[in-house]
mmCIF file with all atom_site columns, C-alpha atoms in Angstrom:
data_model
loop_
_atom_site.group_PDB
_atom_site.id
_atom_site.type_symbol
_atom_site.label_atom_id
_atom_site.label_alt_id
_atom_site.label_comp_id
_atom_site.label_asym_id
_atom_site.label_entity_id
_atom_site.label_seq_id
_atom_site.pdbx_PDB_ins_code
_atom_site.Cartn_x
_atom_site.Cartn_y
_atom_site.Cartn_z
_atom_site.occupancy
_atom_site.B_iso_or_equiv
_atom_site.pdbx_formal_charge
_atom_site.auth_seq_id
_atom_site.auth_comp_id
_atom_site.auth_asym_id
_atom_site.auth_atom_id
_atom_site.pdbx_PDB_model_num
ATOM 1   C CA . UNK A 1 1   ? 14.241 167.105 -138.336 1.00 78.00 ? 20  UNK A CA 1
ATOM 2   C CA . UNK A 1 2   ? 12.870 169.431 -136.004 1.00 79.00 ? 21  UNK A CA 1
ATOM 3   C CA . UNK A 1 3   ? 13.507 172.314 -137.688 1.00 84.00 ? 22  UNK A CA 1
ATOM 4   C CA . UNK A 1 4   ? 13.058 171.337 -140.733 1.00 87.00 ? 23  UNK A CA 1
ATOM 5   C CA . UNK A 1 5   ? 9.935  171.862 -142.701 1.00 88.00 ? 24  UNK A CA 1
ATOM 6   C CA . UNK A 1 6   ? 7.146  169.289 -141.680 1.00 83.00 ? 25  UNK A CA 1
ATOM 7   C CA . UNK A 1 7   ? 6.504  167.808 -145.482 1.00 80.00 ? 26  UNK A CA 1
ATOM 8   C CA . UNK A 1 8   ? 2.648  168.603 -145.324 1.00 88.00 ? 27  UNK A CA 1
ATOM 9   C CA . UNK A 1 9   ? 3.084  172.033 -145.843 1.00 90.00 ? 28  UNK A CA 1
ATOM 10  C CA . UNK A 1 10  ? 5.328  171.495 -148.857 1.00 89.00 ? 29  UNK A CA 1
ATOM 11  C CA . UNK A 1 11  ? 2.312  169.185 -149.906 1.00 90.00 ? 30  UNK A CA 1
ATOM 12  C CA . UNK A 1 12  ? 0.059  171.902 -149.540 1.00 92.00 ? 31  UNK A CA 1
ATOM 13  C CA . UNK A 1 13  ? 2.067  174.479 -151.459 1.00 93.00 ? 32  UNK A CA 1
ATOM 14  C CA . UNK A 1 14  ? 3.427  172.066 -153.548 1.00 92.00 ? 33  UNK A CA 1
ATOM 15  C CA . UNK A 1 15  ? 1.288  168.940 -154.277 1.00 91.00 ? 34  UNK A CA 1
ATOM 16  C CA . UNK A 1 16  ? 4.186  167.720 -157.324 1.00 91.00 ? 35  UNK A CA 1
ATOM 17  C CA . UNK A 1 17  ? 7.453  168.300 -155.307 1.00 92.00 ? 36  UNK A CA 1
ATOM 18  C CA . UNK A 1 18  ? 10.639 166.348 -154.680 1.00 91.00 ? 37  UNK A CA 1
ATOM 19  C CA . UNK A 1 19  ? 12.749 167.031 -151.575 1.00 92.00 ? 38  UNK A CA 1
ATOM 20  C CA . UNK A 1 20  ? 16.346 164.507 -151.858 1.00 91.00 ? 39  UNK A CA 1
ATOM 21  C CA . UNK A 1 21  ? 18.428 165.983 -148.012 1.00 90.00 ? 40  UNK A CA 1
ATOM 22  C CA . UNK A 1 22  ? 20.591 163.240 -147.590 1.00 87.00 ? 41  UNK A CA 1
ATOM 23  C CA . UNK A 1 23  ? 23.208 164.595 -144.943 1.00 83.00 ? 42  UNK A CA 1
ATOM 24  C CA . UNK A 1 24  ? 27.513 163.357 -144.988 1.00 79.00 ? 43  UNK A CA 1
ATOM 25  C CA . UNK A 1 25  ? 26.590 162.992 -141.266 1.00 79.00 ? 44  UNK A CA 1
ATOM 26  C CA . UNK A 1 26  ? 24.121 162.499 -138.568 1.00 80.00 ? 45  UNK A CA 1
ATOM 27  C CA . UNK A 1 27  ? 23.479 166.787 -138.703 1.00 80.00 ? 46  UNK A CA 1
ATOM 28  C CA . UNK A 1 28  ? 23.871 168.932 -141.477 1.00 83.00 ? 47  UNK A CA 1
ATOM 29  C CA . UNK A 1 29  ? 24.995 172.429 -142.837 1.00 88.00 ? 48  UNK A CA 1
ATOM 30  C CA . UNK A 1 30  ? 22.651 171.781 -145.668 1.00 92.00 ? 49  UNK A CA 1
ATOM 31  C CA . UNK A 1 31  ? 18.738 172.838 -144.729 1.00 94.00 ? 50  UNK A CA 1
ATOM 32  C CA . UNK A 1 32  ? 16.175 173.473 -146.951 1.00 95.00 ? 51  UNK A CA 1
ATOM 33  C CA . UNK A 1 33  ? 13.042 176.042 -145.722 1.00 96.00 ? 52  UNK A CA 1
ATOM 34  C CA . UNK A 1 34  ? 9.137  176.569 -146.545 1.00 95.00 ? 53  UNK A CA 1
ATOM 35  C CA . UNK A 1 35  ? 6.883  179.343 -145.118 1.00 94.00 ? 54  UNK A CA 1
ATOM 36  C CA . UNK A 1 36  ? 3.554  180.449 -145.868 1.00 94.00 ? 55  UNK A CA 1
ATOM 37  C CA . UNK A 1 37  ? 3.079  184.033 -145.516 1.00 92.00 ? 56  UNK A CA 1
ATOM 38  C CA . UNK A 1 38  ? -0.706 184.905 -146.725 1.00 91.00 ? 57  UNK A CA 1
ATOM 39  C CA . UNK A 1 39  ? -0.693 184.232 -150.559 1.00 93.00 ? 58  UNK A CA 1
ATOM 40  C CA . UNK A 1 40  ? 3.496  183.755 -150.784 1.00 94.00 ? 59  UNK A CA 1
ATOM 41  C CA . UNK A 1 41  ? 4.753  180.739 -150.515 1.00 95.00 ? 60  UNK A CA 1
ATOM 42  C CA . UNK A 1 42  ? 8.312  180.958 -149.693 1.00 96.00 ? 61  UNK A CA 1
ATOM 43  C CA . UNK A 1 43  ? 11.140 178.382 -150.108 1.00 97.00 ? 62  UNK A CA 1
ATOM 44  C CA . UNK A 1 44  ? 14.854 178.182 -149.662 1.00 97.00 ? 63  UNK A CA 1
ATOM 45  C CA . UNK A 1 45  ? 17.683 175.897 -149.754 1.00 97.00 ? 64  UNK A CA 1
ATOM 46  C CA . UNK A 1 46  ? 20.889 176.895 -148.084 1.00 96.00 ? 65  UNK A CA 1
ATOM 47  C CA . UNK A 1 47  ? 24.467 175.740 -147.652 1.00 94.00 ? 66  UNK A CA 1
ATOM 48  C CA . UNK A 1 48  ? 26.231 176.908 -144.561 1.00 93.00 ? 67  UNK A CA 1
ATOM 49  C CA . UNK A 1 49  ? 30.162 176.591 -144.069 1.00 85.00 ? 68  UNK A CA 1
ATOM 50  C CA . UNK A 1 50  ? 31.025 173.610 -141.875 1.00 75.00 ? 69  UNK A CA 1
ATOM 51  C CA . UNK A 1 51  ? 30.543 170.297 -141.850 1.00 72.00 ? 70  UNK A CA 1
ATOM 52  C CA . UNK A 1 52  ? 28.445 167.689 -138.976 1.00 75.00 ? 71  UNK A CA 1
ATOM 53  C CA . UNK A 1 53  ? 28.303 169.868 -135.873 1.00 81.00 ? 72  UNK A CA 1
ATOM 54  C CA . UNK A 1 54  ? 29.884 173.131 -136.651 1.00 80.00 ? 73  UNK A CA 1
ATOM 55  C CA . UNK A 1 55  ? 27.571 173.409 -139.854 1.00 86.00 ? 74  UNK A CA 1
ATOM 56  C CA . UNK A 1 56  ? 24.316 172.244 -137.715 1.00 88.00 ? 75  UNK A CA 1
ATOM 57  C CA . UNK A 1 57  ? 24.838 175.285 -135.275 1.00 91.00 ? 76  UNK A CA 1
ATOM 58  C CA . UNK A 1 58  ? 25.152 177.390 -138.478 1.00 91.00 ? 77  UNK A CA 1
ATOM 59  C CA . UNK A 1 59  ? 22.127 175.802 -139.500 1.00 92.00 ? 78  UNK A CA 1
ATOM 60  C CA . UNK A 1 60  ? 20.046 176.422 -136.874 1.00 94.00 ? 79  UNK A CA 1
ATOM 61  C CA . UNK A 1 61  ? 21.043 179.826 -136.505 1.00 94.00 ? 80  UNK A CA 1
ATOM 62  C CA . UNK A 1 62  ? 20.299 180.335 -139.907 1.00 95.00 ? 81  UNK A CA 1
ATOM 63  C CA . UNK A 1 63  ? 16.871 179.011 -139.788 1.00 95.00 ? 82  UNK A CA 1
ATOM 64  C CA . UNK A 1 64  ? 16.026 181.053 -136.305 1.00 95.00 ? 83  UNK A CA 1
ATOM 65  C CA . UNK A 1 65  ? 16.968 184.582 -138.136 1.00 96.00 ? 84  UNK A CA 1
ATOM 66  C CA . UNK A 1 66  ? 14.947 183.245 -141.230 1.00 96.00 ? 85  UNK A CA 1
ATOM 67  C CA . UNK A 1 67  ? 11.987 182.820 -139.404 1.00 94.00 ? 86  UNK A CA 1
ATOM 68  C CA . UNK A 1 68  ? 11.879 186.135 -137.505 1.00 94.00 ? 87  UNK A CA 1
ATOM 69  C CA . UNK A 1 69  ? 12.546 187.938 -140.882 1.00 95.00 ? 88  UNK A CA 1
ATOM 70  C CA . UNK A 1 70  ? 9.547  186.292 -142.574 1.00 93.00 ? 89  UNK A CA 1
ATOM 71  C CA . UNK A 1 71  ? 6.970  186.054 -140.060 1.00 88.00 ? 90  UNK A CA 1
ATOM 72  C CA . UNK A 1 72  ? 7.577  189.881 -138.928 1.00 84.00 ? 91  UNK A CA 1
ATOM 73  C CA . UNK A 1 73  ? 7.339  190.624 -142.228 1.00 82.00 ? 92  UNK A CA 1
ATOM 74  C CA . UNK A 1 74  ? 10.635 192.637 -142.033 1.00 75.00 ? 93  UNK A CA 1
ATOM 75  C CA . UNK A 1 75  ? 11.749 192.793 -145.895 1.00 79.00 ? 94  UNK A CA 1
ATOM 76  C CA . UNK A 1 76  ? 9.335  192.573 -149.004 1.00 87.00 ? 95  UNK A CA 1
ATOM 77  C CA . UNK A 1 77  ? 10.951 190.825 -151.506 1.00 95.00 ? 96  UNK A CA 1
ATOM 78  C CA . UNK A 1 78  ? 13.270 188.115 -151.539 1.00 97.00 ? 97  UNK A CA 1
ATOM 79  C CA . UNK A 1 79  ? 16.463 190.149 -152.130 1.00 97.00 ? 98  UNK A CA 1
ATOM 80  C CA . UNK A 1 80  ? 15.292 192.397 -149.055 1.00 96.00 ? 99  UNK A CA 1
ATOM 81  C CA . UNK A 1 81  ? 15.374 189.228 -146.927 1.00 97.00 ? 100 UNK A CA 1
ATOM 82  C CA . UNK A 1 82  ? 18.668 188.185 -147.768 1.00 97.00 ? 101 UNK A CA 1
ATOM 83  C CA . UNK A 1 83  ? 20.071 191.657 -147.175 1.00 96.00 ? 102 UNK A CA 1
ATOM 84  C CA . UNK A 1 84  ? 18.545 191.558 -143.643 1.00 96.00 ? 103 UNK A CA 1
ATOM 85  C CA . UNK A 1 85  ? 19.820 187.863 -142.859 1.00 96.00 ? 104 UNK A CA 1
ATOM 86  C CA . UNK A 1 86  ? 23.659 189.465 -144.075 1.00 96.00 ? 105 UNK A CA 1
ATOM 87  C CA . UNK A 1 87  ? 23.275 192.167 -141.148 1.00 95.00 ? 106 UNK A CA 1
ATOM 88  C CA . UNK A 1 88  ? 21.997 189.558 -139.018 1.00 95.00 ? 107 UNK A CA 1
ATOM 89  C CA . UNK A 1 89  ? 24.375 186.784 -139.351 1.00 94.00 ? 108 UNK A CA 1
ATOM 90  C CA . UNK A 1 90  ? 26.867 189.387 -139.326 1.00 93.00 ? 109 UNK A CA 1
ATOM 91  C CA . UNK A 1 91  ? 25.867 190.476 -135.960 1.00 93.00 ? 110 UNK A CA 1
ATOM 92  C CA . UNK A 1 92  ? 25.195 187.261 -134.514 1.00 91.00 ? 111 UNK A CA 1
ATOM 93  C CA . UNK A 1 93  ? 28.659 185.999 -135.065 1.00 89.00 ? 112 UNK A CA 1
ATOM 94  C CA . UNK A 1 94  ? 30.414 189.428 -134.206 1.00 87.00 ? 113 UNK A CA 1
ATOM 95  C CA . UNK A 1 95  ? 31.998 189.626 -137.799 1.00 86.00 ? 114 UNK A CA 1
ATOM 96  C CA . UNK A 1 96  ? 34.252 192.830 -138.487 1.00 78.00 ? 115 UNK A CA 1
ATOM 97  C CA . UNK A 1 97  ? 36.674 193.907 -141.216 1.00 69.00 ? 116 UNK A CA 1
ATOM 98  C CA . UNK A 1 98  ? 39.638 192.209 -139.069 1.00 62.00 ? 117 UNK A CA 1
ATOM 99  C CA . UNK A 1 99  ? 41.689 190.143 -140.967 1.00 51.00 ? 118 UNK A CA 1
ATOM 100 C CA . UNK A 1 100 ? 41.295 187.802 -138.453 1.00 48.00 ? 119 UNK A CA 1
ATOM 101 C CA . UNK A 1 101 ? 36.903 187.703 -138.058 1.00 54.00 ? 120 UNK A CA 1
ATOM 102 C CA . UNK A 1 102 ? 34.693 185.167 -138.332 1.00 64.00 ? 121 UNK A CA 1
ATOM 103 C CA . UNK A 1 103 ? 34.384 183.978 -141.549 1.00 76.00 ? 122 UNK A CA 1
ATOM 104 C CA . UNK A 1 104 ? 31.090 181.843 -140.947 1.00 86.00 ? 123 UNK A CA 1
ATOM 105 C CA . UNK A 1 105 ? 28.280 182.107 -143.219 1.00 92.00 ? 124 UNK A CA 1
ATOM 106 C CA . UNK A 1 106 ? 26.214 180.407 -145.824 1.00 95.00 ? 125 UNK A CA 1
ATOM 107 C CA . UNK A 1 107 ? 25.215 180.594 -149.548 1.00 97.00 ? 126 UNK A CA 1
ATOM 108 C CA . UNK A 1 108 ? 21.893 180.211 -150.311 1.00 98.00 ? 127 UNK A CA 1
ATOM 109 C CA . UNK A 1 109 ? 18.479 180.317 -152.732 1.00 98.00 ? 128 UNK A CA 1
ATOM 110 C CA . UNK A 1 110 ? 15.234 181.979 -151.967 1.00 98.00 ? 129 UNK A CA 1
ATOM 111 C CA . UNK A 1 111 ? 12.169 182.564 -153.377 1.00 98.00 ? 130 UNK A CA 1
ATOM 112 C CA . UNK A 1 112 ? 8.975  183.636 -152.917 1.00 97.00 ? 131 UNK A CA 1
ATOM 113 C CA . UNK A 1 113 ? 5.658  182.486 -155.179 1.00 97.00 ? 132 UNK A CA 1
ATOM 114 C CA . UNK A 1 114 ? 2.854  184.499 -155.359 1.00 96.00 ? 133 UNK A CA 1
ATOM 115 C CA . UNK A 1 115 ? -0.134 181.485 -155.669 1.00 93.00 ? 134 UNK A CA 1
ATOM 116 C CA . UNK A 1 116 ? -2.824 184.347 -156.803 1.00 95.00 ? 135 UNK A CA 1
ATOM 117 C CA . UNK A 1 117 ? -0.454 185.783 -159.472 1.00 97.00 ? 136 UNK A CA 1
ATOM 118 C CA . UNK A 1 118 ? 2.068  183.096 -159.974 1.00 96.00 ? 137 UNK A CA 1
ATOM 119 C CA . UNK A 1 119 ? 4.872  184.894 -160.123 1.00 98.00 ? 138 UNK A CA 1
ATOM 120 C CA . UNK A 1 120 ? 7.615  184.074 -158.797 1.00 98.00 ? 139 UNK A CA 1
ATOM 121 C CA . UNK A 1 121 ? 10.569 186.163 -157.485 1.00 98.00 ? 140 UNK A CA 1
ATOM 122 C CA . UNK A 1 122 ? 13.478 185.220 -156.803 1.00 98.00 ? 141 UNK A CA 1
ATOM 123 C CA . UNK A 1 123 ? 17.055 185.814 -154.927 1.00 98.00 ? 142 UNK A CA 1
ATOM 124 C CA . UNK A 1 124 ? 19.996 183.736 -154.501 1.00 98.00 ? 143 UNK A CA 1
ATOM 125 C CA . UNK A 1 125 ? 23.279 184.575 -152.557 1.00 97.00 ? 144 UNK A CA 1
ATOM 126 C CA . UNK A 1 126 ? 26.049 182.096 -154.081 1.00 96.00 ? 145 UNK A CA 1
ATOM 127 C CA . UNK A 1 127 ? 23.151 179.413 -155.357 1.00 96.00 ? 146 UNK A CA 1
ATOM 128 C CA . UNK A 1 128 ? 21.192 179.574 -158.940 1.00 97.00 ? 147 UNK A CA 1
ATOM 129 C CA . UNK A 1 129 ? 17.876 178.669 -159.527 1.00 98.00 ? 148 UNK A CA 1
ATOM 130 C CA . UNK A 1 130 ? 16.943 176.217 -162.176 1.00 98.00 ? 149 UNK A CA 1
ATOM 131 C CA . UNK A 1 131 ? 14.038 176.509 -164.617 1.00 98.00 ? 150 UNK A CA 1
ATOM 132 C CA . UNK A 1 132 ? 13.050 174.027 -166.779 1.00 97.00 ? 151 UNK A CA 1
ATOM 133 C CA . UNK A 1 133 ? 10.482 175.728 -169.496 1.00 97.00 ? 152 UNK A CA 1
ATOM 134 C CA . UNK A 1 134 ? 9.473  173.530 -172.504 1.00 95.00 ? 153 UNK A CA 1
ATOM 135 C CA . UNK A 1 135 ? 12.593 171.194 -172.492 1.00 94.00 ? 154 UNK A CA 1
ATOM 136 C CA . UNK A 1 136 ? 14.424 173.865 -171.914 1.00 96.00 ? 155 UNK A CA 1
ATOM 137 C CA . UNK A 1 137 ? 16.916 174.798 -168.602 1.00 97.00 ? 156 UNK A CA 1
ATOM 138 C CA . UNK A 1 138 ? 17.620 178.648 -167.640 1.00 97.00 ? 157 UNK A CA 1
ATOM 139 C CA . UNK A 1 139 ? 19.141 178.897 -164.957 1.00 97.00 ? 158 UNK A CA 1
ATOM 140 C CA . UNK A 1 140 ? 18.738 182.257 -162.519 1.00 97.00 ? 159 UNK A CA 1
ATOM 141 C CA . UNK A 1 141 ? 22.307 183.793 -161.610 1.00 97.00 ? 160 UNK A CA 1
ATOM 142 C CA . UNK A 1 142 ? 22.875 184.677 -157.860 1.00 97.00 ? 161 UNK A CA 1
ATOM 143 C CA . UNK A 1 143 ? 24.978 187.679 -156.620 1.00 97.00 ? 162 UNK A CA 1
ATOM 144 C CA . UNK A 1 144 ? 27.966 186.002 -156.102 1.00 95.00 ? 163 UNK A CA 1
ATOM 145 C CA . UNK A 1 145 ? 28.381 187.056 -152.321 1.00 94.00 ? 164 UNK A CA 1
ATOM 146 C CA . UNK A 1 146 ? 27.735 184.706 -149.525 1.00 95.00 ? 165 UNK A CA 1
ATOM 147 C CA . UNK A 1 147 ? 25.467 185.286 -146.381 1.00 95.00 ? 166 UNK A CA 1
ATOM 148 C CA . UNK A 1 148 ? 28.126 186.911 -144.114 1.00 93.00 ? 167 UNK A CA 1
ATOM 149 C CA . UNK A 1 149 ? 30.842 189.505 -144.053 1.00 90.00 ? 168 UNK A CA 1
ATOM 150 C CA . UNK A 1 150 ? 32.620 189.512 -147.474 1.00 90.00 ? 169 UNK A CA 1
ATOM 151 C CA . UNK A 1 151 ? 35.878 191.176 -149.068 1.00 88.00 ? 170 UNK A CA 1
ATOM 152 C CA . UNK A 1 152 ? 33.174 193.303 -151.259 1.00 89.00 ? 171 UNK A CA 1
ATOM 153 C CA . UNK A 1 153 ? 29.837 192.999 -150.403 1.00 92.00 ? 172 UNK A CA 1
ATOM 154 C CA . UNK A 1 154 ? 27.428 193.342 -153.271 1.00 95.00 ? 173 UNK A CA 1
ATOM 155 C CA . UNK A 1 155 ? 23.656 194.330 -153.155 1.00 97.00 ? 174 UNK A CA 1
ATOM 156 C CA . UNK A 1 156 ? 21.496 191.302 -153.816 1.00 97.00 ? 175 UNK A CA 1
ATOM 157 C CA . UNK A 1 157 ? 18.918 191.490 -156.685 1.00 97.00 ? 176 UNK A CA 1
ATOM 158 C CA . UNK A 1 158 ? 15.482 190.351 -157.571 1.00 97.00 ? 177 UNK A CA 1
ATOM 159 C CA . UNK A 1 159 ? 14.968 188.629 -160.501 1.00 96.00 ? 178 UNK A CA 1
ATOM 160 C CA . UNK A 1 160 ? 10.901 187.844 -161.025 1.00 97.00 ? 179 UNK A CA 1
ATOM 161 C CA . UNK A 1 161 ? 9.711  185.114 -163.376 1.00 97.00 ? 180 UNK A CA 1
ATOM 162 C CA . UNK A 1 162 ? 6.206  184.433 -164.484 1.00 98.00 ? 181 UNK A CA 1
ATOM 163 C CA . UNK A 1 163 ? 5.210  180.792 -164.198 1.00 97.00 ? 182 UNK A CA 1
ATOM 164 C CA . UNK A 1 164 ? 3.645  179.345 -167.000 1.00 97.00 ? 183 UNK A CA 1
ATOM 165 C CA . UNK A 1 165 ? 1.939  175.752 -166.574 1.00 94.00 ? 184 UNK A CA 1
ATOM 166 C CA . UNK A 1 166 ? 4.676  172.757 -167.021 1.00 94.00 ? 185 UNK A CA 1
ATOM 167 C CA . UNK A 1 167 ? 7.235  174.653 -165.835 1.00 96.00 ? 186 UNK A CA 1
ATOM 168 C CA . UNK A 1 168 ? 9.834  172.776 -163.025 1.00 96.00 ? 187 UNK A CA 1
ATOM 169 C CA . UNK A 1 169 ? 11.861 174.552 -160.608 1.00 97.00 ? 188 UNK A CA 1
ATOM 170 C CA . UNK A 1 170 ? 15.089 173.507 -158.886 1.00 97.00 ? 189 UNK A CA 1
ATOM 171 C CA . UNK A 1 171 ? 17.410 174.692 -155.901 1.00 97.00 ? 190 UNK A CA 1
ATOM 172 C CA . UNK A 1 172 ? 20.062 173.023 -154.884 1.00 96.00 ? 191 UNK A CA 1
ATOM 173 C CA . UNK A 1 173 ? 23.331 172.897 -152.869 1.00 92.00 ? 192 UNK A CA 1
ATOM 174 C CA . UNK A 1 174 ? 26.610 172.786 -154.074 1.00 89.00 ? 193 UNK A CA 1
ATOM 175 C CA . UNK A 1 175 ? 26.368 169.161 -152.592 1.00 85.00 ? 194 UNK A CA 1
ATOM 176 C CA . UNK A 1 176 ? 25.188 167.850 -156.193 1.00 87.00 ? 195 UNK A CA 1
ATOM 177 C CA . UNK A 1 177 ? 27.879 168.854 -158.211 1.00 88.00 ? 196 UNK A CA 1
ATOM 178 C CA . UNK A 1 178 ? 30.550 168.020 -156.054 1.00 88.00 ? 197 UNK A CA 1
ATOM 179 C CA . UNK A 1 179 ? 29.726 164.460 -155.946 1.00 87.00 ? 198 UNK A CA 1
ATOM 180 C CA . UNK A 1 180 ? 32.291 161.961 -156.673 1.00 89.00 ? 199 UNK A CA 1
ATOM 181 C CA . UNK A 1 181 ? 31.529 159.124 -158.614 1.00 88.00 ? 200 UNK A CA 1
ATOM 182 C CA . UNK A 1 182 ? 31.552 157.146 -161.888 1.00 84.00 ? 201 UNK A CA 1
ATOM 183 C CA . UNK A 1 183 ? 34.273 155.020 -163.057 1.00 87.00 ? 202 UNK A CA 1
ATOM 184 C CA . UNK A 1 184 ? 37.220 157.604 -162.517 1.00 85.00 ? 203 UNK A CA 1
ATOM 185 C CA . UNK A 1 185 ? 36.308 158.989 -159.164 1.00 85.00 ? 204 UNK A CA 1
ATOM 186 C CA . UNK A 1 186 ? 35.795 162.113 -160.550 1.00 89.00 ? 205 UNK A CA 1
ATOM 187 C CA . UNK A 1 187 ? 33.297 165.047 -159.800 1.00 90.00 ? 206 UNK A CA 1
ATOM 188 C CA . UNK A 1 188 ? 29.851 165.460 -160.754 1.00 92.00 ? 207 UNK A CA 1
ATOM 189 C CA . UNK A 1 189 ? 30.432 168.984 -161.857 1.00 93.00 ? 208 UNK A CA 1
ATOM 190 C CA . UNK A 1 190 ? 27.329 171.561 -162.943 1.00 92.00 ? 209 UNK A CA 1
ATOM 191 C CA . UNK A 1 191 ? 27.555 170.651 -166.255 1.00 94.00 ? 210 UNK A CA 1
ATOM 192 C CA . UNK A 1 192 ? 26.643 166.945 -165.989 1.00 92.00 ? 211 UNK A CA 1
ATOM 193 C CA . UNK A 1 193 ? 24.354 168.086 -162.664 1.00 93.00 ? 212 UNK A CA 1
ATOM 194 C CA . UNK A 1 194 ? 22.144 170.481 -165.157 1.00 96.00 ? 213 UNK A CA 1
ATOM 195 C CA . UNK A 1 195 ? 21.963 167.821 -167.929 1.00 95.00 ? 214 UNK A CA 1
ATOM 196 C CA . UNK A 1 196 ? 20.434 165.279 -164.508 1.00 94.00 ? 215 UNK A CA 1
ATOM 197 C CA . UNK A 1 197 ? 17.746 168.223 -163.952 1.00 95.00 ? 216 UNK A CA 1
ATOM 198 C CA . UNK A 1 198 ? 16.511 168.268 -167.708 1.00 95.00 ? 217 UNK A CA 1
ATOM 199 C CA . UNK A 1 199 ? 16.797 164.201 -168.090 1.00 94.00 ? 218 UNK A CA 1
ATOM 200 C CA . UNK A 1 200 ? 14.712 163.530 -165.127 1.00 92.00 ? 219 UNK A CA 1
ATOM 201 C CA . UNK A 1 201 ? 12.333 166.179 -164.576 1.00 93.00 ? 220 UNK A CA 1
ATOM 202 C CA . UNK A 1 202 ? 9.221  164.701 -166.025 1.00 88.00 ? 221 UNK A CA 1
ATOM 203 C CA . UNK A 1 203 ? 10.175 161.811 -163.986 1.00 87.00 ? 222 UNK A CA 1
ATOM 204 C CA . UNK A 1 204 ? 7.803  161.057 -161.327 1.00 73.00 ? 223 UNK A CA 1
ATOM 205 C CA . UNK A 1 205 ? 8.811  161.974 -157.739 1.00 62.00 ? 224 UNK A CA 1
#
């Protein structure tokens, strides 16, 4: 909770939002992370490997590089900052090309809203972004490269969106889909996961 984002800055950003982190254990490799940088409002969710402890330190380093990138203003456009967080992760855990490296890293969705323009851009490494426009759900590809050293690493790549008024945006963890539940035990899946989104996003929050 500490390093979390305090929820009255969300407010402020975002007066209609919905925030569900409900962690398997008392820490998490899930975090989710808002910034305010002049007129751009920034937002992420992330999913680092590791479970309870091991995925909290990846957490926390995660959110420390994060930081430094945005408030030092040290990439200008979402894709920019992920590319910088690769070298730094990278770095921070010592990865190489060794078979036999640290494989640590995280997957994860970023974006940054322009509240003079509204436009939105966004960049996702592993994790989509959702749109819901008119009834309707697009959902915003990633590069399909995680945060950390990769078998072939792939540039990430901006993709910019003008908002209209009505529209809903989603990020998520792979922690929704992989649910189990129902009668059979069986998984939530993205299918089912995207028809939840479009069902209940006039709901109130």
């Amino acid at each position: 909770q500490a390093v979390l984002p305090q929820h009255g800055l969300l407010g402020k950003l975002f007066p209609t939002n919905l925030v569900f982190f409900r962690p398997r254990d008392l820490v998490s490799g899930d975090f989710y992370f808002v910034k305010e940088i002049g007129d751009l409002a920034i937002f992420a969710v992330a999913d680092c490997t590791g479970h309870g402890v091991p995925g909290a330190f990846m957490s926390m380093l995660s959110i420390a590089l994060l930081n430094e990138i945005v408030r030092h203003h040290e990439a200008d456009s979402p894709a920019a900052v992920l590319e910088k967080l690769r070298i730094q992760v990278k770095a921070a855990l010592h990865q190489t090309r060794e078979v036999s490296a640290q494989k640590d890293g995280l997957d994860i969705a970023l974006c940054a809203v322009n509240r003079k323009t509204n436009e939105l851009e966004f960049a996702g490494a592993n994790n989509p972004l959702y749109l819901i426009r008119n009834g309707e759900l697009e959902t915003l590809a990633p590069v399909k490269n995680p945060i950390g050293i990769y078998i072939k690493e792939k540039p990430f790549e901006n993709r910019k969106v003008q908002l209209q008024k009505g529209d809903v945006i989603y990020l998520s963890s792979d922690g929704y889909p992989d649910q189990f539940g129902g009668p059979k035990g069986g998984k939530l899946k993205y299918k089912r996961f995207r028809q939840l989104l479009l069902d209940a996003h006039q709901l109130a929050s």
